[in-house]
Coordinates of C-alpha atoms in Angstrom, one line a residue:
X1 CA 113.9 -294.5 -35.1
X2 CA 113.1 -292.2 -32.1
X3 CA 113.5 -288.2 -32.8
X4 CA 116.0 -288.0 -29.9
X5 CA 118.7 -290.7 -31.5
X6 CA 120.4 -287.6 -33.9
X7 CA 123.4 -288.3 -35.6
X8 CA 125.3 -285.6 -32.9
X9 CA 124.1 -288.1 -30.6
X10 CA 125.6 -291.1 -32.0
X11 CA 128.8 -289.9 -31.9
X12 CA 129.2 -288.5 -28.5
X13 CA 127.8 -292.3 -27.4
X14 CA 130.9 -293.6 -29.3
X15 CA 133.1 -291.3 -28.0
X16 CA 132.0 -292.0 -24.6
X17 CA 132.1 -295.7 -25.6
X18 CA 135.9 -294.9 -26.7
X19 CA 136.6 -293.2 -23.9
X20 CA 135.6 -296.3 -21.2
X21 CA 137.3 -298.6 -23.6
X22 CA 140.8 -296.5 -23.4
X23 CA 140.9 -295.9 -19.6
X24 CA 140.0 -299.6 -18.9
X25 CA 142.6 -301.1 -21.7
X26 CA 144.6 -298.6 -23.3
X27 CA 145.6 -295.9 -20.3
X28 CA 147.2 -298.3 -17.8
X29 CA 149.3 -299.6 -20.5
X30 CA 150.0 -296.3 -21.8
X31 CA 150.6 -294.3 -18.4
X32 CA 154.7 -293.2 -19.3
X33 CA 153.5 -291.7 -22.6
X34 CA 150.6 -290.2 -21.2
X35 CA 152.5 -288.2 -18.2
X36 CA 155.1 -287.3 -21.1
X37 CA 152.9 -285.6 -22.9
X38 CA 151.4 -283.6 -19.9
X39 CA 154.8 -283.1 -18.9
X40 CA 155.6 -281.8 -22.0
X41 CA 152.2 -279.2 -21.7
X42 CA 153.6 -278.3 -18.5
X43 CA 157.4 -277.6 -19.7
X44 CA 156.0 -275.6 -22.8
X45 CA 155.6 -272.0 -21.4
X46 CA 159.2 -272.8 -19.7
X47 CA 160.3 -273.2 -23.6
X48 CA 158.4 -270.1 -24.7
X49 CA 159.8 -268.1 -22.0
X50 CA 163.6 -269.1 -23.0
X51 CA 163.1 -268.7 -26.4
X52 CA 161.8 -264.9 -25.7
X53 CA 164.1 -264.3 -23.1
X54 CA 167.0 -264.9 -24.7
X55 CA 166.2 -265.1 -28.4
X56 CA 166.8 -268.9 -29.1
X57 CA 164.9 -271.3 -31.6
X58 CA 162.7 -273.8 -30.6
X59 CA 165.2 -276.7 -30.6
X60 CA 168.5 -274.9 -28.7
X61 CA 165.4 -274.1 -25.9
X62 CA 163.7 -277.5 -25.9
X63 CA 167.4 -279.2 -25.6
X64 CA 168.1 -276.5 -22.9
X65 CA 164.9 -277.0 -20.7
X66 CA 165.1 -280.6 -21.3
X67 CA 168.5 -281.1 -19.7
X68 CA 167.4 -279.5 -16.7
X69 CA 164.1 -281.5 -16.4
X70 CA 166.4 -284.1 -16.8
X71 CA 168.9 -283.3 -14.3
X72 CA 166.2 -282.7 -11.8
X73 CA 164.3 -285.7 -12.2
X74 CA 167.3 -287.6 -12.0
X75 CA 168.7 -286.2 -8.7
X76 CA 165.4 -286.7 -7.5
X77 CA 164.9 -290.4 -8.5
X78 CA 168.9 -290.9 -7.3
X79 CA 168.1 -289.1 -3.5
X80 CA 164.7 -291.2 -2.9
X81 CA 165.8 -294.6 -4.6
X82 CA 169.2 -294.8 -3.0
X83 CA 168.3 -293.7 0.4
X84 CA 165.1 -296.1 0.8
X85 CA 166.7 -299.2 -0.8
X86 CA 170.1 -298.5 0.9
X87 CA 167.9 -297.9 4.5
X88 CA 165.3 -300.8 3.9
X89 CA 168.7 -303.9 3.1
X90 CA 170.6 -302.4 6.3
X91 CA 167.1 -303.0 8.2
X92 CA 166.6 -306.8 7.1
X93 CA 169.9 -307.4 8.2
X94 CA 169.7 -306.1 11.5
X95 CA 166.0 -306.8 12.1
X96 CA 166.5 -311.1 13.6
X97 CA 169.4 -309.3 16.2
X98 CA 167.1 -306.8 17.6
X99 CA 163.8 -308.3 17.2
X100 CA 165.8 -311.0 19.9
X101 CA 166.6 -307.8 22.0
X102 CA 163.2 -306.9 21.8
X103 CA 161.7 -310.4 23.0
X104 CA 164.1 -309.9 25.8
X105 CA 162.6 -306.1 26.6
X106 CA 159.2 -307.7 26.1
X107 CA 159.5 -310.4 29.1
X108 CA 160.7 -308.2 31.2
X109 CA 157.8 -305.5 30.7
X110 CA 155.5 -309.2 30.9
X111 CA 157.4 -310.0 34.2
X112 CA 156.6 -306.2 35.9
X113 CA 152.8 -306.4 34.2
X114 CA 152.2 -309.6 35.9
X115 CA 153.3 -308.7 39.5
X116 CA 150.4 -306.2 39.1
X117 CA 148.0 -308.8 38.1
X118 CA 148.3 -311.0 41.5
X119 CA 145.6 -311.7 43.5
X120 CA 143.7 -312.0 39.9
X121 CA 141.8 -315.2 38.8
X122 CA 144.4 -317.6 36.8
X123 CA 142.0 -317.1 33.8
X124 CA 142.4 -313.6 33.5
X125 CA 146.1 -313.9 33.8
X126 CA 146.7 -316.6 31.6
X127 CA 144.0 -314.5 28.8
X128 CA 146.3 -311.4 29.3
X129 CA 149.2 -313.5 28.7
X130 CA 148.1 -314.9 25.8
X131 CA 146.8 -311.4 23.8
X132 CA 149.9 -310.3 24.7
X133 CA 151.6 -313.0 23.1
X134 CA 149.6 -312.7 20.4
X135 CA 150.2 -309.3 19.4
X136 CA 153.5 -309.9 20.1
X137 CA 154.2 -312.0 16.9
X138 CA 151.7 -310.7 14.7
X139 CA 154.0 -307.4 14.6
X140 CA 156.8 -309.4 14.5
X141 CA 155.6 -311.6 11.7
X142 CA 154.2 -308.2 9.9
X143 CA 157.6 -306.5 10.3
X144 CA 159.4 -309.3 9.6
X145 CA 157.6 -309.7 6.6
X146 CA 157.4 -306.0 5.0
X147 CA 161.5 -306.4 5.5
X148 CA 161.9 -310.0 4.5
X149 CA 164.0 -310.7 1.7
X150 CA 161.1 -311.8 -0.3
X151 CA 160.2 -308.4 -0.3
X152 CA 163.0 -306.9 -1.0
X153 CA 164.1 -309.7 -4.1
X154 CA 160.2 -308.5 -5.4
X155 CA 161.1 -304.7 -5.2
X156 CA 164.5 -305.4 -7.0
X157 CA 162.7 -307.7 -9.5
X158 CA 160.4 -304.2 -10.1
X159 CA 163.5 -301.9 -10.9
X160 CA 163.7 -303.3 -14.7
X161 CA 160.3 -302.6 -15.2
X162 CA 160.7 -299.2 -13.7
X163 CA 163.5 -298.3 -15.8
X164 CA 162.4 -299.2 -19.0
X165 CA 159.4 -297.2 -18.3
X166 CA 161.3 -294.1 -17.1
X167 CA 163.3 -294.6 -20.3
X168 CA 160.2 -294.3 -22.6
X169 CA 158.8 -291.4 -20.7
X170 CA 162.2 -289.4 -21.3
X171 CA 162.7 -290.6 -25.2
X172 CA 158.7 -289.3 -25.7
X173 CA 158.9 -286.8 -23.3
X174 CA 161.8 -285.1 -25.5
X175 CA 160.0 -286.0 -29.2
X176 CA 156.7 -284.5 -27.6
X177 CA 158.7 -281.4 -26.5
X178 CA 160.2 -281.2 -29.9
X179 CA 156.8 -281.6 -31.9
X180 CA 154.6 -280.2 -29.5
X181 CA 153.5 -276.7 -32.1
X182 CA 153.2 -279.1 -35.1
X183 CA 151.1 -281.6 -33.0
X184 CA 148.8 -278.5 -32.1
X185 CA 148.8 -277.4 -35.9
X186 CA 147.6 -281.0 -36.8
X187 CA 144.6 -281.0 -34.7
X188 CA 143.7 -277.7 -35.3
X189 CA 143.8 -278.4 -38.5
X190 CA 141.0 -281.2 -38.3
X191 CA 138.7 -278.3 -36.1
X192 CA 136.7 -275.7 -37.4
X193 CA 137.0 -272.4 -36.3
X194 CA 134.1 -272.6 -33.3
X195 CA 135.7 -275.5 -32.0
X196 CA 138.8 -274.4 -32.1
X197 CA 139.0 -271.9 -30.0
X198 CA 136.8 -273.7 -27.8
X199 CA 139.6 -276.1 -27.8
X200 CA 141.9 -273.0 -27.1
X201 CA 140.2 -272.1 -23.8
X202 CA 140.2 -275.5 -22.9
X203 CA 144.1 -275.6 -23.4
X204 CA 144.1 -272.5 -21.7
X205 CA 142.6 -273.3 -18.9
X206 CA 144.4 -276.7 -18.1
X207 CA 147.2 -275.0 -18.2
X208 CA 145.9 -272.3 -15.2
X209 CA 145.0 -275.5 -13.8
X210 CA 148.2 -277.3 -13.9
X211 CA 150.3 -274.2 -12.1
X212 CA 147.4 -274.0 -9.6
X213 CA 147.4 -277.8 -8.8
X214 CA 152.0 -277.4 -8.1
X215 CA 150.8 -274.3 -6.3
X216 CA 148.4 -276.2 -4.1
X217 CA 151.2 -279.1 -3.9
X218 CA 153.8 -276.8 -2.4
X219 CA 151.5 -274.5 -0.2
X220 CA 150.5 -277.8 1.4
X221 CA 153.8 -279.4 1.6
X222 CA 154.7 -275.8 3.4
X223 CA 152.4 -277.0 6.3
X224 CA 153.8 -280.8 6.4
X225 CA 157.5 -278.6 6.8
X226 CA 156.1 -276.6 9.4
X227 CA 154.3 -279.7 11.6
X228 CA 157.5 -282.1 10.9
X229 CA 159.6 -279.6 12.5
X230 CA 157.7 -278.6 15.3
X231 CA 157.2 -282.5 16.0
X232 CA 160.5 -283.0 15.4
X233 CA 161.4 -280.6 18.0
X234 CA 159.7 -282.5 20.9
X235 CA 160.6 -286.5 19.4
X236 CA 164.1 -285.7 17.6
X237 CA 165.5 -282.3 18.5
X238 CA 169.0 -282.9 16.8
X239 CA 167.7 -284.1 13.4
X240 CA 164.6 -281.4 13.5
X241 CA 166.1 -279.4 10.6
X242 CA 167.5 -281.6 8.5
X243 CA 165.1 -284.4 8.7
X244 CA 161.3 -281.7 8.6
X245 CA 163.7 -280.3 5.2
X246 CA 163.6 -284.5 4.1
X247 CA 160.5 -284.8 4.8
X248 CA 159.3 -281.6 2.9
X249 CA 161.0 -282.8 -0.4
X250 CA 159.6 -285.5 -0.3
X251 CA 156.1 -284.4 0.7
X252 CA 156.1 -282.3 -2.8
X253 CA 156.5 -285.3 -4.6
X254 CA 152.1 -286.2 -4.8
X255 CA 152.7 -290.0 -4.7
X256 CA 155.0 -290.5 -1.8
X257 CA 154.4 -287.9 0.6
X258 CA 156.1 -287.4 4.2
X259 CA 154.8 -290.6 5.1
X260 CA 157.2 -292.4 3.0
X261 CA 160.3 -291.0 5.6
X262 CA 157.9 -291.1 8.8
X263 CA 156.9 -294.0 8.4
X264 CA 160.2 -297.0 8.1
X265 CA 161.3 -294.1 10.3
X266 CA 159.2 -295.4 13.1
X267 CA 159.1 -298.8 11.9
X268 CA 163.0 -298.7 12.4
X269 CA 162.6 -297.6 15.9
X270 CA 160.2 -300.6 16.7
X271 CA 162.4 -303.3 15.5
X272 CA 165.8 -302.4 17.4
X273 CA 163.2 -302.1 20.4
X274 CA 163.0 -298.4 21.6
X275 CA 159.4 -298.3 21.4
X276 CA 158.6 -294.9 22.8
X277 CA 160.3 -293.5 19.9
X278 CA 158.6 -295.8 16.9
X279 CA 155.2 -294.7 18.6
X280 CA 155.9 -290.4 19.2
X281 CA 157.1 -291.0 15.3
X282 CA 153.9 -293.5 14.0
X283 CA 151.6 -290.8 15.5
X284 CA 153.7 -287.9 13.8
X285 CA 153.2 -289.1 10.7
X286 CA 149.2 -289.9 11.8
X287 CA 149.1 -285.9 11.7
X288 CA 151.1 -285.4 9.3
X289 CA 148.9 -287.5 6.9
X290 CA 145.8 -285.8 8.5
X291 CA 147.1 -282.6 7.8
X292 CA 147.9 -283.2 4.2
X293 CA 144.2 -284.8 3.7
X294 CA 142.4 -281.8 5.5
X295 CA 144.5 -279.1 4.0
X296 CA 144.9 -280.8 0.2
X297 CA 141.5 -280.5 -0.5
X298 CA 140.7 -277.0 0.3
X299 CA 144.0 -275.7 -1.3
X300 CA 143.5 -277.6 -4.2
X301 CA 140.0 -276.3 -4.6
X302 CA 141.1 -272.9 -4.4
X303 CA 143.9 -273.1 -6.8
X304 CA 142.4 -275.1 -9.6
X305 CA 138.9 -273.9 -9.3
X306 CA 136.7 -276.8 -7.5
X307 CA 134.9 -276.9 -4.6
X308 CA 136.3 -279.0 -1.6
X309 CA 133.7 -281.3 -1.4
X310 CA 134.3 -281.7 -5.4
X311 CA 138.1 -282.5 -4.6
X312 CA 137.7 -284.8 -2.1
X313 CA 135.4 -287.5 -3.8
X314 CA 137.6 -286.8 -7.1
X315 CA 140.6 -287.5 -4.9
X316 CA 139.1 -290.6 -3.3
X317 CA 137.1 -292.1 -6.6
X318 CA 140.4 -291.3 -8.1
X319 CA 142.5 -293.7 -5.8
X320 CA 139.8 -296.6 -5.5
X321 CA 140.4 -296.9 -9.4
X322 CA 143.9 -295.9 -10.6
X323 CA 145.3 -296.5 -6.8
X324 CA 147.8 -293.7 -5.5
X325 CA 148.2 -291.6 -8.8
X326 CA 144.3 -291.4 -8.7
X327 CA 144.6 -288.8 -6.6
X328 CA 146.2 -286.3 -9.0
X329 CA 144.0 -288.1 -12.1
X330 CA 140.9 -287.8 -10.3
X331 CA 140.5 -283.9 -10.1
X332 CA 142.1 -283.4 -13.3
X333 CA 139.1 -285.5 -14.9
X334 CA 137.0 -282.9 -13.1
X335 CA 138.7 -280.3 -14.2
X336 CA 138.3 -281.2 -17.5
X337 CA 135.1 -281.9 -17.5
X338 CA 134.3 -278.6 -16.0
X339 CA 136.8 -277.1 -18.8
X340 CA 134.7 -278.6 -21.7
X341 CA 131.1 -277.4 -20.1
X342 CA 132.7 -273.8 -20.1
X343 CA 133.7 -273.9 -23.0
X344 CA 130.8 -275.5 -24.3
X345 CA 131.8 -278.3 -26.1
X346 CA 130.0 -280.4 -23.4
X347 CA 126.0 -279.6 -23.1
X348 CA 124.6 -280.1 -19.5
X349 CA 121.4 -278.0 -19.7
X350 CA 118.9 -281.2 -20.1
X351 CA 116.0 -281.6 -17.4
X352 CA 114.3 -284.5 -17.0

């Protein structure tokens, strides 16, 4: 047996063997659980801080802090759910009515474009004509099919699912909360003292990270508030405040983003026909979502201690394989691999 294939080695092969075989199988099955357990990291200096502040035990501060997670989360979930489902029904019932208007408004702007095409050859005409046409009812067909009721009966078909995964996220959110010191106790247990505070670092560390990475979320969201309502100002002057303050929410939240207001915002304005509005709006939320993309990667950097360049192909590798939550798993993996070489439980200093 070669010199090289040590026992230490053998087990940091199956670990990484382990490893592959729990994000490919075992991780999108276990997502809810997972994110309750970082939620429940993330919650537990809120708990320490109660029970210091105002000389509680652990279980009259878990209940406290959990309630108001709760409430939150809730009010959250209610705003975004209600709004988008109640906005996206009213559209597939008014979208046959005004996509009729809008063929109407179409020949007529077809009429006006041809009286500046005389004199042309008939090919060229009848070609414009055609592309015209052509684009014409491939956005129709496209709108028509994001709002059908296919797509809506599919969405509505998804809420179960949804719910009985929020419901096991809260339930292990709350154990995890509960038995989050004893949990700690058991691994440490099973560590000797080197690697436990190793371990320790780590911990401390990801949880520098995790305030960074909310930091980064809202200083970025800041300049989404900030280009909404100046956009606003030009496209939609009476709904400036109140809709760059939507927008902002929403934009906190990593997975939506502004663009999931901006953009059945313009859609809306395309199919009851006033097109100048759908297209100030769709290129509104073009620089909105270039903003976000330049300025997320340099905040985040700075706040949870990577480069750019390291941010941006975590954030992308991140959403080619987990899809839109990638982008918050991706750099976290990096961080924790960078955690682990720190604190030198992973060795790097090979040359070959």
């Amino acid at each position: 047996m070669p010199k090289w294939i040590t026992k230490k080695f053998l087990i940091l092969a199956l670990l990484i063997v382990l490893l592959i075989l729990f994000l490919t199988f075992v991780l999108p099955l276990a997502v809810p659980i997972l994110l309750a357990l970082i939620t429940a990291f993330f919650l537990e200096p809120i708990v320490k801080w109660c029970k210091e502040k105002f000389k509680w035990n652990r279980k009259t501060a878990v209940i406290t802090v959990f309630i108001l997670f709760l409430l939150l989360i809730t009010a959250t979930l209610y705003f975004t759910i209600t709004q988008l489902v109640g906005q996206i029904i009213q559209l597939t019932k008014i979208a046959p009515d005004y996509f009729n208007t809008l063929s109407l408004s179409w020949m007529n702007v077809q009429s006006k474009l041809f009286s500046f095409t005389q004199g042309m050859p008939i090919e060229v005409v009848t070609s414009i004509k055609n592309e015209l046409d052509e684009f014409l009812n491939t956005m129709q067909k496209a709108i028509l099919g994001i709002v059908s009721y296919n797509s809506i009966s599919k969405l509505l078909t998804g809420i179960p699912n949804f719910l009985v995964s929020f419901i096991v996220y809260i339930i292990t959110l709350f154990l995890f909360m509960l038995d989050l010191t004893e949990l700690k106790k058991m691994v440490f247990r099973h560590l000797t003292p080197a690697t436990a505070e190793k371990v320790r670092f780590m911990t401390s560390r990801l949880n520098s990270v995790i305030f960074g990475f909310l930091k980064a979320q809202l200083l970025a969201s800041l300049f989404i508030l900030v280009g909404s309502f100046i956009g606003l100002l030009f496209i939609a002057p009476k709904y400036a405040i109140i809709m760059s303050i939507v927008i902002w929410i929403i934009d906190i939240i990593p997975i939506l983003g502004s663009i999931a207001i901006v953009g059945p915002w313009s859609l809306y304005q395309f199919v009851i026909g006033d097109i100048a509005m759908g297209t100030k709006l769709a290129i509104l939320a073009l620089v909105l979502l270039v903003i976000r993309r330049a300025v997320e990667p340099k905040l985040m950097g700075s706040q949870i201690g990577l480069s750019p360049l390291a941010t941006l192909i975590a954030m992308f590798i991140g959403l080619q394989i987990f899809g839109f939550l990638g982008l918050i798993i991706g750099p976290f993996v990096v961080i924790i691999f960078t955690t682990a070489k720190e604190a030198g439980i992973i060795k790097t200093n090979f040359k070959l």
